[in-house]
Coordinates of C-alpha atoms in Angstrom, one line a residue:
Chain A
M1 CA 111.0 365.3 63.9
D2 CA 114.5 366.6 64.2
T3 CA 116.9 364.0 62.8
K4 CA 119.3 364.4 65.7
I5 CA 116.6 363.7 68.3
E6 CA 115.6 360.6 66.2
E7 CA 119.1 359.3 66.3
N8 CA 119.4 359.8 70.0
Q9 CA 116.2 357.9 70.6
K10 CA 117.5 355.0 68.6
V11 CA 120.8 354.9 70.6
N12 CA 118.8 354.9 73.9
E13 CA 116.6 352.1 72.7
L14 CA 119.7 350.0 71.8
E15 CA 121.4 350.7 75.1
K16 CA 118.1 349.7 76.8
E17 CA 118.1 346.5 74.8
E18 CA 121.6 345.6 75.8
H19 CA 120.9 346.0 79.4
I20 CA 118.0 343.7 79.4
W21 CA 120.5 340.8 79.4
Q22 CA 122.9 342.3 81.9
P23 CA 122.2 339.7 84.7
E24 CA 122.9 336.9 82.3
I25 CA 126.0 338.7 81.0
D26 CA 127.2 339.0 84.5
E27 CA 126.5 335.3 85.1
I28 CA 128.8 334.4 82.2
N29 CA 131.6 336.3 83.9
K30 CA 130.7 334.8 87.3
R31 CA 130.7 331.3 85.9
Q32 CA 134.0 331.9 84.1
E33 CA 135.6 333.0 87.4
F34 CA 134.7 329.6 88.9
A35 CA 136.4 328.0 85.8
E36 CA 139.6 330.0 86.6
K37 CA 139.6 328.7 90.1
L38 CA 140.0 325.1 89.0
G39 CA 139.6 322.6 91.8
G40 CA 140.2 325.2 94.6
E41 CA 143.2 326.6 96.4
K42 CA 143.9 323.4 98.5
N43 CA 144.1 321.2 95.4
I44 CA 146.2 323.7 93.5
K45 CA 148.7 323.8 96.3
R46 CA 148.8 320.0 96.4
Q47 CA 149.5 319.9 92.6
H48 CA 152.3 322.5 93.0
D49 CA 153.7 320.5 95.9
T50 CA 154.3 317.5 93.7
G51 CA 156.3 319.8 91.3
R52 CA 153.5 320.0 88.7
L53 CA 151.9 323.0 87.1
T54 CA 148.1 323.4 86.9
A55 CA 146.3 322.9 83.6
R56 CA 145.9 326.7 83.1
E57 CA 149.6 327.3 83.9
R58 CA 150.6 324.6 81.4
I59 CA 148.5 326.2 78.6
K60 CA 150.1 329.5 79.4
A61 CA 153.6 328.1 79.3
L62 CA 153.0 326.2 76.0
L63 CA 151.1 328.8 73.9
D64 CA 152.2 332.2 72.5
D65 CA 151.3 335.1 74.8
N66 CA 147.5 335.9 75.0
S67 CA 146.7 333.5 72.2
F68 CA 144.4 331.1 74.1
H69 CA 140.7 331.1 73.1
E70 CA 138.9 328.7 75.4
Y71 CA 135.8 326.6 74.6
G72 CA 133.5 325.1 77.2
A73 CA 134.8 327.1 80.2
L74 CA 131.3 326.8 81.7
T75 CA 131.1 323.0 81.6
G76 CA 131.0 321.6 85.1
K77 CA 128.8 320.7 88.1
A78 CA 126.7 323.7 89.3
T79 CA 124.7 324.2 92.5
Y80 CA 121.6 326.4 92.6
S81 CA 119.5 328.1 95.3
E82 CA 115.9 327.2 96.0
D83 CA 114.6 329.8 93.6
G84 CA 116.8 328.3 90.8
S85 CA 119.5 331.0 90.7
F86 CA 123.1 330.0 90.2
L87 CA 125.3 329.7 93.3
E88 CA 128.6 328.1 92.3
S89 CA 130.2 325.5 90.1
T90 CA 133.1 323.0 90.0
P91 CA 134.6 322.9 86.4
A92 CA 134.9 319.7 84.4
N93 CA 138.5 318.4 84.7
I94 CA 139.5 319.1 81.1
I95 CA 140.2 322.6 79.6
I96 CA 140.1 322.9 75.8
G97 CA 140.6 325.6 73.3
K98 CA 142.7 327.0 70.4
G99 CA 145.8 329.1 70.5
K100 CA 149.1 329.5 68.8
V101 CA 152.5 327.8 69.2
N102 CA 155.3 329.8 67.5
K103 CA 152.6 331.6 65.5
M104 CA 151.1 328.3 64.2
K105 CA 147.4 327.7 65.1
V106 CA 146.9 324.7 67.4
V107 CA 144.1 323.0 69.4
V108 CA 145.0 322.1 73.0
S109 CA 143.3 320.0 75.6
A110 CA 144.7 320.0 79.2
D111 CA 143.5 317.7 82.0
D112 CA 142.9 319.4 85.3
F113 CA 144.2 317.1 88.0
T114 CA 143.0 319.5 90.7
V115 CA 139.4 318.4 90.1
R116 CA 139.1 314.9 91.4
G117 CA 142.5 313.9 90.3
G118 CA 141.5 314.1 86.7
S119 CA 139.2 311.1 87.3
S120 CA 136.5 310.1 84.8
E121 CA 134.0 311.0 87.5
A122 CA 134.4 314.7 86.9
A123 CA 135.3 314.4 83.2
S124 CA 133.5 315.7 80.2
P125 CA 134.0 313.2 77.4
E126 CA 132.1 315.5 75.1
K127 CA 134.6 318.3 75.7
M128 CA 137.6 315.9 75.1
V129 CA 136.1 314.6 71.9
F130 CA 135.2 318.1 70.7
A131 CA 138.8 319.2 71.0
E132 CA 139.9 316.2 68.9
N133 CA 137.3 317.0 66.2
L134 CA 138.0 320.7 66.3
A135 CA 141.6 320.1 65.4
L136 CA 140.5 317.8 62.6
D137 CA 137.9 320.4 61.3
L138 CA 140.4 323.3 61.5
Q139 CA 143.2 321.1 60.1
V140 CA 145.6 322.2 62.8
P141 CA 147.9 320.4 65.2
L142 CA 146.4 318.9 68.4
I143 CA 148.3 319.0 71.6
R144 CA 147.1 316.8 74.5
L145 CA 148.4 317.7 78.0
V146 CA 147.5 314.6 79.9
D147 CA 147.4 314.3 83.7
A148 CA 144.5 312.0 84.6
A149 CA 144.2 309.2 87.1
G150 CA 141.8 307.4 84.8
G151 CA 138.4 305.7 85.1
S152 CA 136.5 305.6 88.4
I153 CA 133.9 303.0 89.5
K154 CA 131.9 305.9 91.1
I155 CA 130.9 307.0 87.6
L156 CA 128.4 304.1 87.6
E157 CA 126.5 305.7 90.4
K158 CA 126.7 309.2 88.8
N159 CA 125.3 307.9 85.5
Q160 CA 123.1 305.3 87.1
S161 CA 124.2 302.9 84.3
T162 CA 127.2 301.5 82.4
K163 CA 128.2 302.1 78.8
I164 CA 130.2 300.1 76.2
P165 CA 133.7 301.6 76.2
G166 CA 134.7 304.1 73.5
Y167 CA 133.5 307.3 71.9
A168 CA 131.6 307.0 68.6
Q169 CA 132.4 310.5 67.5
W170 CA 136.1 310.3 68.1
N171 CA 137.9 309.7 64.9
M172 CA 141.5 309.2 66.1
A173 CA 142.8 307.3 63.0
E174 CA 141.6 310.0 60.6
M175 CA 143.2 312.8 62.6
L176 CA 146.6 310.9 62.6
G177 CA 146.5 311.1 58.8
Q178 CA 145.6 314.8 58.6
A179 CA 147.4 316.9 61.1
P180 CA 150.2 316.6 63.7
V181 CA 149.1 315.1 67.1
V182 CA 151.3 315.5 70.2
G183 CA 150.8 313.7 73.5
V184 CA 152.4 315.0 76.6
A185 CA 152.4 312.9 79.8
L186 CA 152.5 315.3 82.8
G187 CA 151.3 313.0 85.6
P188 CA 149.8 309.6 85.9
C189 CA 148.2 308.6 82.5
A190 CA 146.1 305.4 82.8
G191 CA 143.8 303.7 80.3
L192 CA 142.3 306.5 78.2
G193 CA 145.0 308.8 79.4
A194 CA 147.7 306.5 78.1
V195 CA 145.9 306.3 74.7
R196 CA 145.8 310.1 74.5
V197 CA 149.6 310.2 75.1
V198 CA 150.6 307.3 72.9
A199 CA 148.2 307.7 69.9
S200 CA 150.2 310.6 68.6
H201 CA 153.0 311.5 66.1
F202 CA 155.2 312.6 69.0
S203 CA 155.0 311.8 72.7
V204 CA 157.0 313.1 75.6
M205 CA 156.9 312.3 79.3
V206 CA 158.3 314.2 82.3
K207 CA 161.0 312.2 84.1
E208 CA 159.9 310.9 87.6
K209 CA 156.7 313.1 87.4
S210 CA 154.6 311.2 84.9
Q211 CA 153.7 307.6 84.2
V212 CA 151.9 305.8 81.4
F213 CA 150.1 302.5 81.7
A214 CA 147.1 300.5 80.7
A215 CA 146.1 300.4 84.3
G216 CA 147.7 301.8 87.4
P217 CA 149.2 300.1 90.5
Y218 CA 145.9 299.9 92.4
V219 CA 144.4 297.8 89.6
V220 CA 147.5 295.9 88.8
G221 CA 148.1 294.7 92.4
P222 CA 144.9 292.7 93.0
G223 CA 144.6 292.0 89.2
V224 CA 147.8 290.1 88.6
N225 CA 149.2 290.0 92.1
E226 CA 152.0 292.3 91.3
Y227 CA 152.6 295.1 93.8
V228 CA 154.8 297.8 92.2
T229 CA 155.1 301.6 92.3
K230 CA 153.6 303.7 89.5
E231 CA 157.1 304.6 88.5
E232 CA 158.2 301.0 88.3
L233 CA 155.1 300.2 86.3
G234 CA 155.1 303.0 83.8
G235 CA 157.8 305.6 84.4
S236 CA 160.1 306.9 81.7
Q237 CA 162.6 304.3 82.6
V238 CA 160.1 301.7 81.4
H239 CA 158.5 303.5 78.5
V240 CA 161.2 305.7 77.1
H241 CA 164.3 303.6 77.9
K242 CA 162.8 300.1 77.4
S243 CA 159.5 299.7 75.6
G244 CA 159.6 302.7 73.3
V245 CA 155.9 303.4 74.0
V246 CA 156.8 307.1 74.6
Q247 CA 159.4 308.7 72.4
N248 CA 161.1 311.3 74.4
E249 CA 161.9 312.1 78.1
A250 CA 161.8 315.6 79.5
K251 CA 163.6 316.7 82.6
D252 CA 160.7 319.0 83.6
E253 CA 157.5 320.4 82.3
E254 CA 159.2 323.4 80.7
D255 CA 161.5 321.0 78.8
A256 CA 158.5 319.0 77.6
F257 CA 156.8 322.1 76.2
E258 CA 160.1 323.2 74.5
Q259 CA 160.3 319.7 72.9
V260 CA 156.7 320.0 71.7
K261 CA 157.4 323.4 70.1
A262 CA 160.6 322.1 68.5
F263 CA 158.8 319.0 67.1
L264 CA 156.0 321.1 65.5
S265 CA 158.5 323.6 64.0
Y266 CA 159.6 321.1 61.4
L267 CA 156.0 320.2 60.3
P268 CA 153.3 321.8 58.3
S269 CA 150.0 322.4 60.1
N270 CA 148.3 319.7 58.1
V271 CA 149.1 317.2 55.3
H272 CA 147.7 319.6 52.6
N273 CA 150.5 322.1 53.3
L274 CA 154.3 322.0 53.0
P275 CA 156.9 322.1 55.8
E276 CA 158.1 325.7 56.3
R277 CA 161.6 326.8 55.4
I278 CA 163.3 329.3 57.8
E279 CA 166.2 331.6 57.1
L280 CA 169.4 330.4 58.8
E281 CA 172.9 331.8 59.2
D282 CA 174.6 328.5 58.1
S283 CA 176.3 328.5 54.7
V284 CA 175.3 325.9 52.1
D285 CA 178.9 325.6 51.0
R286 CA 180.3 324.7 54.5
C287 CA 182.7 321.8 54.0
E288 CA 184.0 320.3 57.3
D289 CA 187.5 319.0 57.0
E290 CA 187.0 316.5 59.8
L291 CA 184.6 314.5 57.7
A292 CA 187.5 313.3 55.5
S293 CA 189.0 311.2 58.3
I294 CA 186.1 310.6 60.6
I295 CA 185.5 306.9 59.5
P296 CA 188.4 304.8 60.8
R297 CA 190.3 302.8 58.1
D298 CA 190.4 299.9 60.6
K299 CA 187.0 298.2 60.0
R300 CA 186.9 297.0 63.5
K301 CA 186.8 300.5 65.0
V302 CA 183.6 302.5 65.5
Y303 CA 183.1 306.3 65.3
N304 CA 180.5 308.9 66.5
M305 CA 177.6 309.1 64.0
R306 CA 175.9 312.0 65.9
K307 CA 179.1 314.1 65.3
I308 CA 178.9 313.4 61.6
L309 CA 175.2 314.6 61.6
K310 CA 176.2 317.8 63.5
L311 CA 178.9 318.5 60.9
I312 CA 176.5 318.1 57.9
F313 CA 173.1 319.6 58.8
D314 CA 172.3 323.3 59.6
E315 CA 173.9 324.4 62.8
G316 CA 171.7 323.8 65.9
S317 CA 168.9 322.3 63.7
L318 CA 168.9 318.7 65.0
F319 CA 166.0 317.4 67.1
E320 CA 166.3 313.7 68.1
I321 CA 163.2 311.5 68.4
G322 CA 163.3 308.3 70.4
K323 CA 167.0 308.5 71.4
F324 CA 166.7 305.7 74.0
H325 CA 164.8 303.1 72.0
G326 CA 165.9 301.1 69.0
R327 CA 169.2 302.8 69.6
S328 CA 171.2 301.2 66.7
T329 CA 169.2 303.6 64.4
I330 CA 169.2 307.3 65.0
T331 CA 166.1 309.2 63.9
M332 CA 166.1 313.0 63.9
F333 CA 164.5 316.1 62.4
G334 CA 166.9 318.6 61.0
R335 CA 167.4 321.3 58.4
L336 CA 169.4 321.7 55.2
N337 CA 169.6 325.4 54.0
G338 CA 166.6 326.0 56.3
Y339 CA 164.4 323.3 54.8
P340 CA 163.1 320.7 57.3
V341 CA 164.1 317.1 56.6
G342 CA 163.9 313.7 58.3
I343 CA 167.2 312.1 59.1
M344 CA 168.0 308.4 59.7
A345 CA 171.5 307.1 60.5
N346 CA 173.0 304.0 62.0
D347 CA 174.9 304.2 65.3
P348 CA 177.8 301.7 65.2
Y349 CA 178.1 301.8 69.0
I350 CA 174.9 300.0 69.4
Y351 CA 174.7 296.4 68.0
G352 CA 177.3 297.6 65.5
G353 CA 174.4 299.7 64.0
S354 CA 172.5 296.7 62.9
M355 CA 168.7 296.5 62.4
S356 CA 167.3 295.1 65.7
A357 CA 163.6 294.4 66.3
E358 CA 163.4 297.7 68.2
S359 CA 165.1 299.8 65.6
A360 CA 163.0 298.2 62.9
E361 CA 159.8 299.4 64.7
K362 CA 161.4 302.8 65.1
I363 CA 162.2 303.1 61.4
A364 CA 158.7 302.1 60.4
Y365 CA 157.2 304.8 62.7
F366 CA 159.7 307.4 61.6
V367 CA 159.3 307.0 57.8
D368 CA 155.5 307.0 58.2
L369 CA 155.8 310.2 60.1
C370 CA 158.0 311.8 57.4
D371 CA 155.9 310.5 54.6
T372 CA 152.6 311.7 56.2
F373 CA 153.9 315.3 56.5
H374 CA 156.0 315.3 53.3
L375 CA 159.4 315.7 54.9
P376 CA 162.2 314.6 52.5
V377 CA 164.5 312.0 54.2
V378 CA 168.3 311.8 54.3
N379 CA 169.6 308.4 55.2
L380 CA 173.2 308.0 56.3
V381 CA 173.9 304.3 55.9
D382 CA 176.3 302.2 57.9
Q383 CA 174.2 299.0 58.0
P384 CA 175.9 295.7 58.9
G385 CA 172.5 293.9 58.5
V386 CA 169.6 292.6 60.5
S387 CA 170.6 291.6 64.0
I388 CA 171.6 288.0 64.2
G389 CA 171.7 285.3 66.9
T390 CA 169.1 283.3 68.9
Q391 CA 167.9 286.4 70.9
A392 CA 167.3 288.3 67.7
E393 CA 165.4 285.3 66.2
N394 CA 163.3 285.0 69.3
K395 CA 162.3 288.6 69.0
G396 CA 161.1 288.0 65.4
T397 CA 163.6 290.5 64.2
I398 CA 163.5 289.5 60.5
K399 CA 159.8 290.0 60.3
K400 CA 160.1 293.4 61.9
A401 CA 162.9 294.3 59.6
I402 CA 160.7 293.4 56.6
N403 CA 158.0 295.6 58.1
A404 CA 160.4 298.5 58.2
M405 CA 161.5 297.6 54.6
M406 CA 157.8 297.8 53.5
A407 CA 157.4 301.1 55.3
I408 CA 160.4 302.5 53.4
S409 CA 159.3 301.2 50.1
Q410 CA 155.8 302.7 50.4
V411 CA 156.8 306.3 50.9
N412 CA 156.5 308.8 48.1
I413 CA 158.8 311.6 49.5
P414 CA 162.1 312.5 48.0
W415 CA 164.9 310.5 49.6
S416 CA 168.6 310.9 49.6
T417 CA 171.0 308.1 50.6
V418 CA 174.6 308.6 51.7
F419 CA 176.6 305.4 52.2
V420 CA 179.2 306.2 54.7
R421 CA 180.4 302.7 55.5
R422 CA 178.7 299.3 55.3
S423 CA 175.4 298.2 53.6
F424 CA 175.0 294.5 53.9
G425 CA 172.3 291.8 53.7
V426 CA 168.5 292.2 54.0
A427 CA 168.7 295.4 56.0
G428 CA 171.4 296.7 53.6
A429 CA 168.7 296.6 50.8
A430 CA 166.3 298.6 52.9
Y431 CA 168.0 301.9 52.6
A432 CA 165.6 303.8 50.2
P433 CA 162.3 303.6 48.4
R434 CA 162.1 303.6 44.6
G435 CA 160.9 307.1 43.7
R436 CA 161.6 310.5 42.3
A437 CA 164.5 312.7 43.3
N438 CA 166.1 309.7 45.0
V439 CA 169.8 310.0 44.7
R440 CA 172.6 307.8 46.2
Y441 CA 176.0 309.1 47.2
A442 CA 178.9 307.1 48.6
W443 CA 181.9 308.1 50.7
P444 CA 185.2 306.3 49.8
S445 CA 184.9 304.3 53.1
A446 CA 181.7 302.7 51.8
H447 CA 181.4 299.0 50.9
W448 CA 178.5 296.7 50.5
G449 CA 177.2 293.3 49.4
S450 CA 174.9 290.5 50.3
I451 CA 177.3 289.3 53.0
P452 CA 180.5 290.9 54.4
V453 CA 183.8 289.3 53.4
E454 CA 184.7 288.7 57.1
G455 CA 182.2 286.0 58.2
G456 CA 181.2 285.3 54.6
V457 CA 184.5 283.6 53.8
E458 CA 184.3 281.5 57.0
A459 CA 180.8 280.4 56.1
A460 CA 181.6 279.5 52.4
F461 CA 184.9 277.8 53.1
R462 CA 184.2 276.1 56.4
K463 CA 185.0 272.6 55.1
E464 CA 188.3 273.7 53.5
L465 CA 189.3 275.7 56.5
S466 CA 188.6 272.9 59.0
A467 CA 190.6 270.5 56.9
S468 CA 193.5 272.9 56.5
E469 CA 196.7 272.5 58.7
N470 CA 197.2 276.3 58.6
S471 CA 193.6 277.5 58.7
E472 CA 194.4 280.9 60.1
Q473 CA 196.8 281.9 57.3
E474 CA 194.4 280.3 54.8
L475 CA 191.5 282.4 56.1
K476 CA 193.6 285.6 55.9
N477 CA 194.5 284.8 52.3
L478 CA 190.9 284.2 51.4
I479 CA 189.8 287.4 53.1
D480 CA 192.5 289.4 51.3
Y481 CA 191.5 287.8 48.0
Y482 CA 187.8 288.7 48.3
R483 CA 188.3 292.1 49.9
K484 CA 189.8 293.5 46.7
F485 CA 186.4 293.1 45.0
E486 CA 184.8 295.1 47.8
S487 CA 186.1 298.5 46.6
P488 CA 183.3 300.9 45.9
F489 CA 185.1 302.1 42.8
R490 CA 184.4 298.7 41.2
T491 CA 180.7 299.3 41.8
A492 CA 180.9 302.8 40.4
E493 CA 182.6 301.5 37.2
R494 CA 179.4 299.5 36.6
F495 CA 177.1 302.4 37.6
G496 CA 176.0 300.6 40.7
I497 CA 176.3 303.8 42.6
E498 CA 175.4 307.2 41.1
E499 CA 178.1 309.3 42.7
M500 CA 181.1 308.9 44.9
I501 CA 181.9 312.1 46.9
D502 CA 184.5 313.6 49.1
P503 CA 182.9 313.4 52.5
R504 CA 183.6 317.1 53.0
N505 CA 181.2 317.9 50.2
T506 CA 178.3 316.1 51.7
R507 CA 176.6 319.3 53.0
P508 CA 176.8 321.2 49.7
V509 CA 175.6 318.2 47.8
L510 CA 172.6 317.6 50.1
C511 CA 171.8 321.3 50.1
E512 CA 171.5 321.2 46.4
W513 CA 169.4 318.0 46.6
V514 CA 167.0 319.5 49.1
E515 CA 166.1 322.4 46.8
E516 CA 165.1 319.8 44.1
A517 CA 163.2 317.8 46.7
Y518 CA 161.2 320.8 47.8
A519 CA 160.5 321.8 44.2
L520 CA 158.7 318.4 43.9
L521 CA 156.8 318.5 47.1
P522 CA 153.7 320.6 46.0
Q523 CA 152.8 317.6 43.8
L524 CA 152.9 315.2 46.7
V525 CA 150.7 316.9 49.3
G526 CA 147.5 315.3 50.6
V527 CA 146.6 312.3 52.7
R528 CA 148.9 309.3 52.2
K529 CA 147.5 305.9 51.5
R530 CA 149.4 302.8 52.3
T531 CA 148.9 299.1 51.5
M532 CA 149.1 296.2 53.9
R533 CA 152.5 295.3 55.4
L534 CA 153.1 292.4 57.7
Chain B
M1 CA 174.0 306.1 96.8
I2 CA 172.7 304.8 93.5
L3 CA 174.0 301.7 91.9
K4 CA 173.6 301.5 88.1
E5 CA 173.9 298.2 86.3
V6 CA 175.5 298.6 82.9
E7 CA 174.3 295.8 80.6
A8 CA 175.9 294.4 77.4
E9 CA 174.2 295.9 74.4
I10 CA 175.1 293.0 72.2
T11 CA 176.0 289.3 72.3
G12 CA 179.7 288.7 71.8
S13 CA 182.9 288.3 73.8
V14 CA 184.8 290.6 76.1
W15 CA 187.8 291.7 74.1
K16 CA 189.3 294.2 76.5
I17 CA 188.4 295.7 79.9
E18 CA 189.3 299.4 80.0
V19 CA 188.6 300.2 83.6
T20 CA 189.5 298.9 87.1
E21 CA 187.3 298.6 90.2
G22 CA 187.4 301.8 92.2
Q23 CA 188.1 303.9 89.1
K24 CA 186.2 307.2 88.6
V25 CA 184.3 307.4 85.3
E26 CA 182.3 310.0 83.4
E27 CA 179.1 309.3 81.5
D28 CA 179.9 307.8 78.0
D29 CA 183.4 306.7 79.1
V30 CA 184.4 303.3 77.6
L31 CA 184.1 300.6 80.3
L32 CA 185.0 297.6 78.1
I33 CA 185.1 296.5 74.5
I34 CA 182.9 293.7 73.2
E35 CA 184.0 291.9 70.1
S36 CA 180.9 291.2 68.1
M37 CA 180.0 291.1 64.4
K38 CA 183.8 291.3 63.6
M39 CA 183.9 294.7 65.3
E40 CA 185.1 296.3 68.5
I41 CA 182.0 297.7 70.1
P42 CA 182.6 299.8 73.2
L43 CA 180.3 299.5 76.2
L44 CA 179.9 303.0 77.6
S45 CA 179.1 304.1 81.2
T46 CA 175.5 305.3 81.4
I47 CA 176.3 307.6 84.4
A48 CA 179.2 309.4 86.0
G49 CA 180.5 307.6 89.2
V50 CA 182.9 305.0 90.5
V51 CA 183.3 301.5 89.1
K52 CA 182.0 299.4 92.0
E53 CA 182.2 295.9 90.4
I54 CA 183.3 294.3 87.1
R55 CA 181.3 291.1 86.5
V56 CA 183.1 289.8 83.4
K57 CA 186.5 288.7 82.4
E58 CA 188.5 289.3 79.2
G59 CA 187.8 286.5 76.6
E60 CA 184.5 285.6 78.3
D61 CA 181.4 285.2 76.1
L62 CA 178.5 287.3 77.1
Q63 CA 174.8 287.6 76.1
E64 CA 173.0 290.8 75.4
G65 CA 171.4 292.1 78.5
K66 CA 174.0 290.6 80.9
V67 CA 175.1 293.0 83.6
A68 CA 178.8 293.6 82.9
V69 CA 179.7 296.5 85.2
I70 CA 178.2 298.2 88.2
I71 CA 178.7 301.9 88.7
E72 CA 178.1 303.7 92.0
E73 CA 176.9 307.3 91.4

C-alpha cells in the first residue's frame, strides 16, 4: 500500500478515537462552568455588597497573571436526570490550586462564602487537606484565604452520623517547619476557620470586614450569656490591637494581599533553600549624619527607634510584623545590601522599651520565624529590663521573658547586636544567642549592667539615705559616683564589647556583616529542631 | 462622633500635661508625659481630633490601662 495513504488512515483512526470521548470532554467543560459560577449571581451580589471579593476574584488579585492551576474544580453537589445524565452542580465552598506570587510557586486555598456562607455543610474537608498536603509535598508556601462561617449542625443530617473532630491526614505542625504558611482573614473565621488563619507564620485580617474567634456570637450568646457583635468578639481591635492572635491589620483586601506578597518576598520557598537577595539602588556606604545625635544625652528623654531603622536599612525595605501587639519591641523584616534580614529593636515610647509579657511572646515567635527560614537577625538594643510592678508580675512576665530568652539562645542563625542605649537586667542578657558570626557593636550612648545606676543606688543605700538629713544631695552624689563606672569605654578596655562604632557607620558595618552571614547560611539550611522551653 | 479613650501604656506618675481640653491634636501628638522607670515617657494621641476630657492631674500616680485622655474624632 502507498505509504501516504497508510499515514492518512492512521490519522483518521486517531481522530476517530479522540471523538469517542467527546461527550465526556464536553461534560468536563460544562461542569467547570458551574464551578466558575460559584454560589450563583444573587449570592455573589450579596458578597460584593458587604465590600468583599469572591474567592475567585481574590485568587486573581493575589496571584501573578494567568498563573492559577486549579485542582478539584468539579467537586460539589450534582443533580442528575432520570436517565442518569448530569444536569447541574453547586461547587464545594473551597477553591484550591497552585499558582505564583511574585514568580514564586505557591499553593492557595480560598473559601467561597457564596456557597452556604462557607459553612461546613457544603465543605470538602478532603480538598482543604489536599491543599495543605500539596504545599508540603511541593515544598512551597501555602496561602489560606479564609472566609467561613464555621461548623453547621445540619452536617449531622447530611452525613447521617457524627465524627470525632480533626483530620487525620492534616499535618499542620510538619508544614510549619518546612515552608511558609500565611493565613488571611477575609470574613468571619470561626473554629476551624480561626485555626487556618492563626496556625501560620504570618496572619493578616481586614479591618471591620473580618473576625476571628473560637466560636461566633450565635454560639457565644447562649453559651456564656454574653451578647456581643462579631466585631466586638473577634474584630481586628481585639485580635490585632489587644490579644496578638493575628499579627497585622489591613485596610482592605487589596492591602491584605500586598502584605502577603511583601511577607513572602523576604523568605525562601522552603527551609531547604536560602532567602533571596535582590538588587537595590541603596549604597552600602550610606552614612546618615542624623544618627550621630539621634539618642538624647539626657537619659530621661526618649527618641524615635523606627526612624533609626529607616536610616540604617535599605531604603523602602522595612516590613513591620505585629506593630500593635507587644509594642515595646519592634519586629520587622528588612534588607541590607539587598539581603533579607530579621530586625528586632526596642521602642522606648512603650514601657520605656522594656520586655513586657506581650513583647516576650512576640520575640519568641519572631526569632523562631527567622530561625526556621534562616534569616540572619539584627538586634538594636535599648533594653531597660523585664517589665516590673504588680501588674507585670500578675501577667507572669518573668516566665515569658525566660521563654523569649530560651528562644533566642536556641537559634543557629547569624546574629548581629547593636547596643544603641541601655541593656539591663535579665532582659538585658537576652540580646543574642551564642553562635557563629555573632558580633556586638556599641554606640557611644550605650551603657549596661545588672541594674541601672538610677534605682540601683536607691535600693542599695536605702538605709543610709533614709537616715541622712540631706538625702537628696546624698543620692545625687552616689549616682554621680557610680555613673562614672558606666562608661562603655571602660567595658571596651576589658574586651567586654567587641567594637565601639560611630553611629553613622552602622549601615556600612552591618552591610559587611550580612555578606559574612549569608556566606555561612548554606551550612545552616534544613529543618530546625528545638528543645523544650518553659 | 467617635470618642477614643487613650490609656496609660505604663504605670507611673503624670509628670507633665501637654494639652488642654478643647485643643486640636493630630495622631501621635504628645498628650502628656508619664514619669516611669526614671524616664519621661510620652503618651501619644491614637487619633486626630479634639481633646474632650483630661482625666488625670500632674503629679498623680496612675496604673497601666487607666484612661488618661478622651479624644473626640
